[in-house]
Coordinates of C-alpha atoms and ligand atoms in Angstrom, one line a residue:
M1275 CA -19.4 0.7 12.6
P1276 CA -17.7 -0.6 9.1
N1277 CA -16.7 -4.1 8.5
R1278 CA -13.8 -3.5 7.0
T1279 CA -10.8 -6.4 7.1
R1280 CA -6.9 -5.9 8.5
M1281 CA -4.7 -5.6 5.4
I1282 CA -1.2 -5.9 5.9
A1283 CA 1.2 -4.8 2.8
G1284 CA 4.6 -5.7 2.3
N1285 CA 6.8 -3.0 -0.1
W1286 CA 9.8 -5.0 -0.4
K1287 CA 11.4 -1.4 -2.6
M1288 CA 14.5 -2.6 -4.7
N1289 CA 15.2 -6.0 -2.5
K1290 CA 15.2 -9.5 -2.4
T1291 CA 16.8 -11.0 -6.0
Y1292 CA 14.4 -13.1 -7.9
S1293 CA 15.6 -16.4 -6.0
E1294 CA 15.5 -14.7 -2.7
G1295 CA 12.4 -13.5 -3.3
V1296 CA 11.5 -16.5 -3.7
T1297 CA 12.9 -18.3 -1.3
L1298 CA 11.3 -15.3 1.4
A1299 CA 7.7 -15.7 -0.5
Q1300 CA 8.0 -19.7 0.5
E1301 CA 9.0 -18.7 3.9
L1302 CA 5.9 -16.7 4.2
S1303 CA 3.7 -18.5 3.3
N1304 CA 5.1 -21.8 6.1
A1305 CA 5.1 -19.3 8.7
L1306 CA 1.0 -18.0 8.1
K1307 CA 0.2 -21.4 7.3
E1308 CA 2.2 -22.6 10.7
A1309 CA 0.2 -19.7 12.5
A1310 CA -3.3 -20.6 10.7
V1311 CA -3.2 -16.2 10.7
S1312 CA -6.9 -15.9 9.2
G1313 CA -9.7 -12.5 9.0
V1314 CA -6.5 -10.4 7.4
D1315 CA -5.6 -9.5 3.9
V1316 CA -1.9 -9.8 3.3
V1317 CA -0.2 -8.6 -0.4
V1318 CA 3.4 -8.7 -1.5
C1319 CA 5.0 -6.1 -3.6
P1320 CA 8.3 -7.4 -4.6
P1321 CA 10.7 -5.7 -7.2
L1322 CA 9.6 -6.9 -11.1
V1323 CA 11.6 -9.5 -11.5
D1324 CA 9.9 -10.9 -9.4
L1325 CA 7.0 -11.0 -9.8
K1326 CA 6.7 -14.3 -11.6
G1327 CA 8.9 -16.3 -9.0
V1328 CA 6.6 -15.3 -6.3
A1329 CA 3.3 -15.7 -8.2
G1330 CA 4.9 -19.0 -8.3
V1331 CA 5.1 -19.8 -4.8
I1332 CA 1.0 -18.5 -4.4
D1333 CA 0.2 -21.0 -6.9
F1334 CA 1.9 -24.1 -6.3
D1335 CA 2.1 -23.2 -2.5
K1336 CA -1.9 -21.8 -2.4
A1337 CA 0.2 -19.3 0.1
P1338 CA -2.3 -17.1 1.6
F1339 CA -0.6 -14.0 0.1
A1340 CA -2.2 -11.4 -3.0
L1341 CA 0.3 -10.1 -4.8
G1342 CA 1.2 -6.7 -5.5
A1343 CA 4.0 -4.4 -8.3
Q1344 CA 5.1 -1.5 -6.4
N1345 CA 4.1 0.8 -9.6
V1346 CA 3.2 0.7 -13.2
Y1347 CA 3.2 2.9 -16.1
W1348 CA -0.7 4.1 -17.4
E1349 CA -0.2 3.2 -21.4
E1350 CA -1.4 0.6 -22.7
S1351 CA 1.9 -0.8 -24.8
G1352 CA 4.5 0.4 -27.4
A1353 CA 7.5 2.3 -27.3
F1354 CA 7.8 3.7 -23.1
T1355 CA 11.7 2.4 -22.1
G1356 CA 11.6 0.6 -19.2
E1357 CA 7.6 0.7 -18.4
T1358 CA 5.9 -2.0 -17.1
A1359 CA 2.1 -1.8 -18.4
P1360 CA -0.9 -2.7 -16.2
G1361 CA -1.7 -5.4 -18.5
M1362 CA 1.3 -7.4 -17.6
L1363 CA 0.8 -6.5 -14.0
T1364 CA -2.0 -8.9 -15.1
D1365 CA -1.0 -11.4 -16.7
V1366 CA 1.7 -12.3 -14.0
G1367 CA -0.9 -12.8 -11.4
C1368 CA -1.6 -9.4 -10.1
T1369 CA -4.0 -8.2 -8.3
Y1370 CA -2.4 -4.9 -6.4
C1371 CA -0.4 -1.8 -7.3
I1372 CA 1.7 0.1 -5.6
I1373 CA 1.7 4.0 -6.8
G1374 CA 2.5 7.4 -5.3
H1375 CA 5.2 6.4 -2.9
S1376 CA 7.5 9.1 -1.4
E1377 CA 9.8 7.7 -3.2
R1378 CA 8.5 7.7 -6.3
R1379 CA 7.3 11.2 -6.2
G1380 CA 10.8 12.3 -4.5
Y1381 CA 13.8 10.4 -6.6
F1382 CA 11.7 9.8 -9.6
G1383 CA 9.8 13.0 -10.0
E1384 CA 6.0 12.0 -10.1
T1385 CA 3.1 13.9 -10.0
D1386 CA 0.0 13.7 -8.2
E1387 CA -1.4 13.6 -11.9
D1388 CA 0.5 11.0 -12.9
I1389 CA -0.4 9.3 -9.8
N1390 CA -4.2 9.4 -10.9
K1391 CA -3.7 8.4 -14.4
K1392 CA -2.2 5.3 -12.8
S1393 CA -4.8 4.6 -10.9
K1394 CA -7.6 5.3 -13.5
A1395 CA -5.1 2.5 -15.6
L1396 CA -5.3 -0.1 -13.0
I1397 CA -8.7 0.4 -11.9
A1398 CA -9.8 -0.4 -15.9
H1399 CA -7.6 -3.5 -15.5
K1400 CA -8.9 -4.5 -12.3
I1401 CA -5.8 -4.2 -10.1
V1402 CA -6.4 -2.5 -6.6
P1403 CA -4.1 0.7 -6.4
I1404 CA -2.3 1.3 -3.4
S1405 CA -2.3 5.2 -3.6
C1406 CA 0.5 6.9 -1.0
C1407 CA -0.3 10.2 0.1
G1408 CA 1.7 12.1 3.0
E1409 CA 3.7 14.9 3.6
S1410 CA 7.0 15.8 5.1
L1411 CA 8.3 17.3 8.4
E1412 CA 8.8 20.7 6.8
T1413 CA 4.8 20.6 5.7
R1414 CA 4.4 18.3 10.2
E1415 CA 6.4 21.2 11.7
A1416 CA 3.9 24.0 9.8
G1417 CA 1.0 22.0 11.5
K1418 CA -0.2 21.8 7.2
Q1419 CA -0.5 17.6 7.7
V1420 CA -3.7 17.4 7.4
E1421 CA -4.3 20.0 4.8
F1422 CA -1.6 19.3 2.7
V1423 CA -2.6 15.5 2.6
V1424 CA -6.3 16.2 1.9
N1425 CA -4.8 18.0 -1.3
Q1426 CA -3.0 14.9 -2.4
I1427 CA -5.7 12.4 -1.9
K1428 CA -7.8 14.7 -3.7
A1429 CA -5.6 15.1 -6.7
D1430 CA -5.0 11.2 -6.8
C1431 CA -8.3 10.7 -6.9
A1432 CA -10.1 12.8 -8.9
G1433 CA -12.2 10.7 -11.4
L1434 CA -11.7 7.2 -10.3
D1435 CA -14.5 5.2 -12.2
I1436 CA -15.2 3.0 -8.7
T1437 CA -18.2 1.4 -7.5
S1438 CA -17.3 -0.7 -4.7
G1439 CA -14.6 0.4 -1.7
D1440 CA -12.7 -3.0 -2.7
Q1441 CA -11.0 -1.7 -5.6
L1442 CA -9.0 1.1 -4.1
V1443 CA -6.8 1.0 -0.8
I1444 CA -4.7 4.6 0.7
A1445 CA -1.3 4.2 2.8
Y1446 CA -0.6 7.6 4.7
E1447 CA 3.3 7.0 4.8
P1448 CA 4.6 10.5 6.5
I1449 CA 7.5 11.0 4.9
W1450 CA 9.9 12.0 7.7
A1451 CA 8.5 8.3 9.0
I1452 CA 10.0 5.9 6.8
G1453 CA 12.5 4.1 7.1
T1454 CA 14.1 6.1 9.6
G1455 CA 12.9 4.3 12.6
K1456 CA 10.5 7.7 13.5
T1457 CA 7.0 6.7 13.4
A1458 CA 3.7 8.9 14.0
T1459 CA 1.8 8.2 17.3
P1460 CA -1.0 5.7 16.5
E1461 CA -3.4 9.9 17.3
D1462 CA -1.1 11.6 14.7
A1463 CA -2.0 8.8 12.2
Q1464 CA -5.7 8.7 13.4
E1465 CA -5.5 12.5 12.9
V1466 CA -4.8 12.7 9.0
C1467 CA -6.6 9.4 8.0
G1468 CA -9.8 10.8 9.7
A1469 CA -9.5 13.6 6.7
I1470 CA -8.7 10.8 3.9
R1471 CA -11.8 9.4 5.3
K1472 CA -13.5 12.3 5.3
T1473 CA -12.6 13.4 2.0
L1474 CA -13.2 9.8 0.2
V1475 CA -16.9 10.8 1.9
E1476 CA -16.7 13.6 -0.9
I1477 CA -15.7 12.0 -3.3
F1478 CA -16.9 8.5 -3.6
G1479 CA -20.1 8.8 -0.9
E1480 CA -20.3 7.3 2.4
A1481 CA -20.9 3.7 1.3
I1482 CA -18.3 3.3 -1.0
A1483 CA -15.7 5.4 1.0
S1484 CA -16.8 3.6 4.5
Q1485 CA -15.3 0.2 2.9
I1486 CA -12.3 1.8 1.2
R1487 CA -9.5 0.4 3.3
V1488 CA -6.5 3.0 4.6
L1489 CA -3.2 2.2 5.9
Y1490 CA -0.6 3.3 7.9
G1491 CA 3.2 3.5 7.1
G1492 CA 6.3 4.8 8.3
S1493 CA 8.8 2.5 10.4
A1494 CA 5.6 0.1 11.7
K1495 CA 7.0 -3.0 13.5
P1496 CA 5.6 -6.1 15.4
G1497 CA 6.3 -3.9 18.4
N1498 CA 3.7 -1.0 17.2
V1499 CA 1.5 -1.9 14.6
L1500 CA -1.3 -3.1 17.0
G1501 CA -1.4 0.7 18.6
F1502 CA -2.2 2.0 14.9
L1503 CA -4.5 -1.2 13.9
E1504 CA -6.6 0.7 17.2
K1505 CA -8.0 3.3 15.6
E1506 CA -10.9 4.1 14.1
D1507 CA -9.5 5.1 10.3
V1508 CA -6.6 3.0 10.8
D1509 CA -7.4 -0.8 8.4
G1510 CA -4.0 -1.7 8.6
A1511 CA -0.1 -1.7 7.6
L1512 CA 2.4 -1.2 4.8
V1513 CA 5.2 -2.0 6.0
G1514 CA 8.8 -1.8 4.0
G1515 CA 11.8 -3.1 6.4
A1516 CA 9.9 -5.2 8.7
S1517 CA 8.5 -7.2 5.5
L1518 CA 12.1 -8.4 4.5
T1519 CA 11.6 -11.1 7.1
A1520 CA 9.3 -13.9 7.3
D1521 CA 9.1 -14.1 11.1
G1522 CA 8.3 -10.6 10.7
F1523 CA 6.3 -9.8 8.9
S1524 CA 4.3 -12.4 9.9
Q1525 CA 4.4 -11.7 13.5
M1526 CA 2.9 -8.6 12.2
I1527 CA 0.1 -10.1 10.6
Q1528 CA -0.5 -12.1 13.3
K1529 CA -0.7 -8.9 15.6
A1530 CA -3.2 -8.0 12.7
A1531 CA -5.0 -10.9 13.2
E1532 CA -5.7 -10.0 17.4
Ligands
LIG2165 C1 7.4 2.0 3.3 O1 8.4 2.4 2.1 O2 6.6 2.2 2.5 C2 7.2 2.4 4.4 C3 6.8 2.1 5.3 O3 9.0 1.7 4.7 P1 9.2 1.8 6.7 O4 8.2 0.4 6.9 O5 10.3 1.1 6.3 O6 9.2 2.7 7.2

């Protein structure tokens, strides 16, 4: 049985100003230290303008979590107004970056091809992509969720140059369960996460794929997270709403440490 360290990642989305973000990071650091949580990799992904402030808390307080961004562009620099290069994220202390979130695919028209380029650029800069995938309600009702997500993984991960499983994280987030209060069942999550793992084996081989963390995301909260984590191919959670308070998020992390 592969020994994958569980991961709980918080996606703050477009919430928390700079000062609110610094406060939340400090509160989370305090809560995790007080609970002496260990054995779980924790990542927080604040808005871009909060990154430097949260990095300061991590540095000065030795906060027990890593820093992630919510998006990146694949070019190194240049005339791409409003975009952020991977090297800029590294420079402020990011070691993870969410890509391919369904909100970016849906509202900003991101394609699998874009996501593949972003992953390649991040990996080249030693930033771990948290690469999101997931089906719509329509696709699930048609019973095509596995086929759909497997095709996303094949397109998003094609040609990625990784030599170990800790260079990539996948987040399975059924779109119909994000921010809606509707959760997939642990069995729904395992069905798709198991298929994701098999696809990763086809792409990267067993040794690497067995070490890649596959997270579940979609209305995960302290009361339901353990049900997902107990499934064989679910190695953690990507958390939106419930990551916005130090209390709720640290409770989820403590559950993952159980
Ligand atoms: C997300 O958007 O990544 C997410 C999982 O959101 P929520 O937990 O709020 O459903």
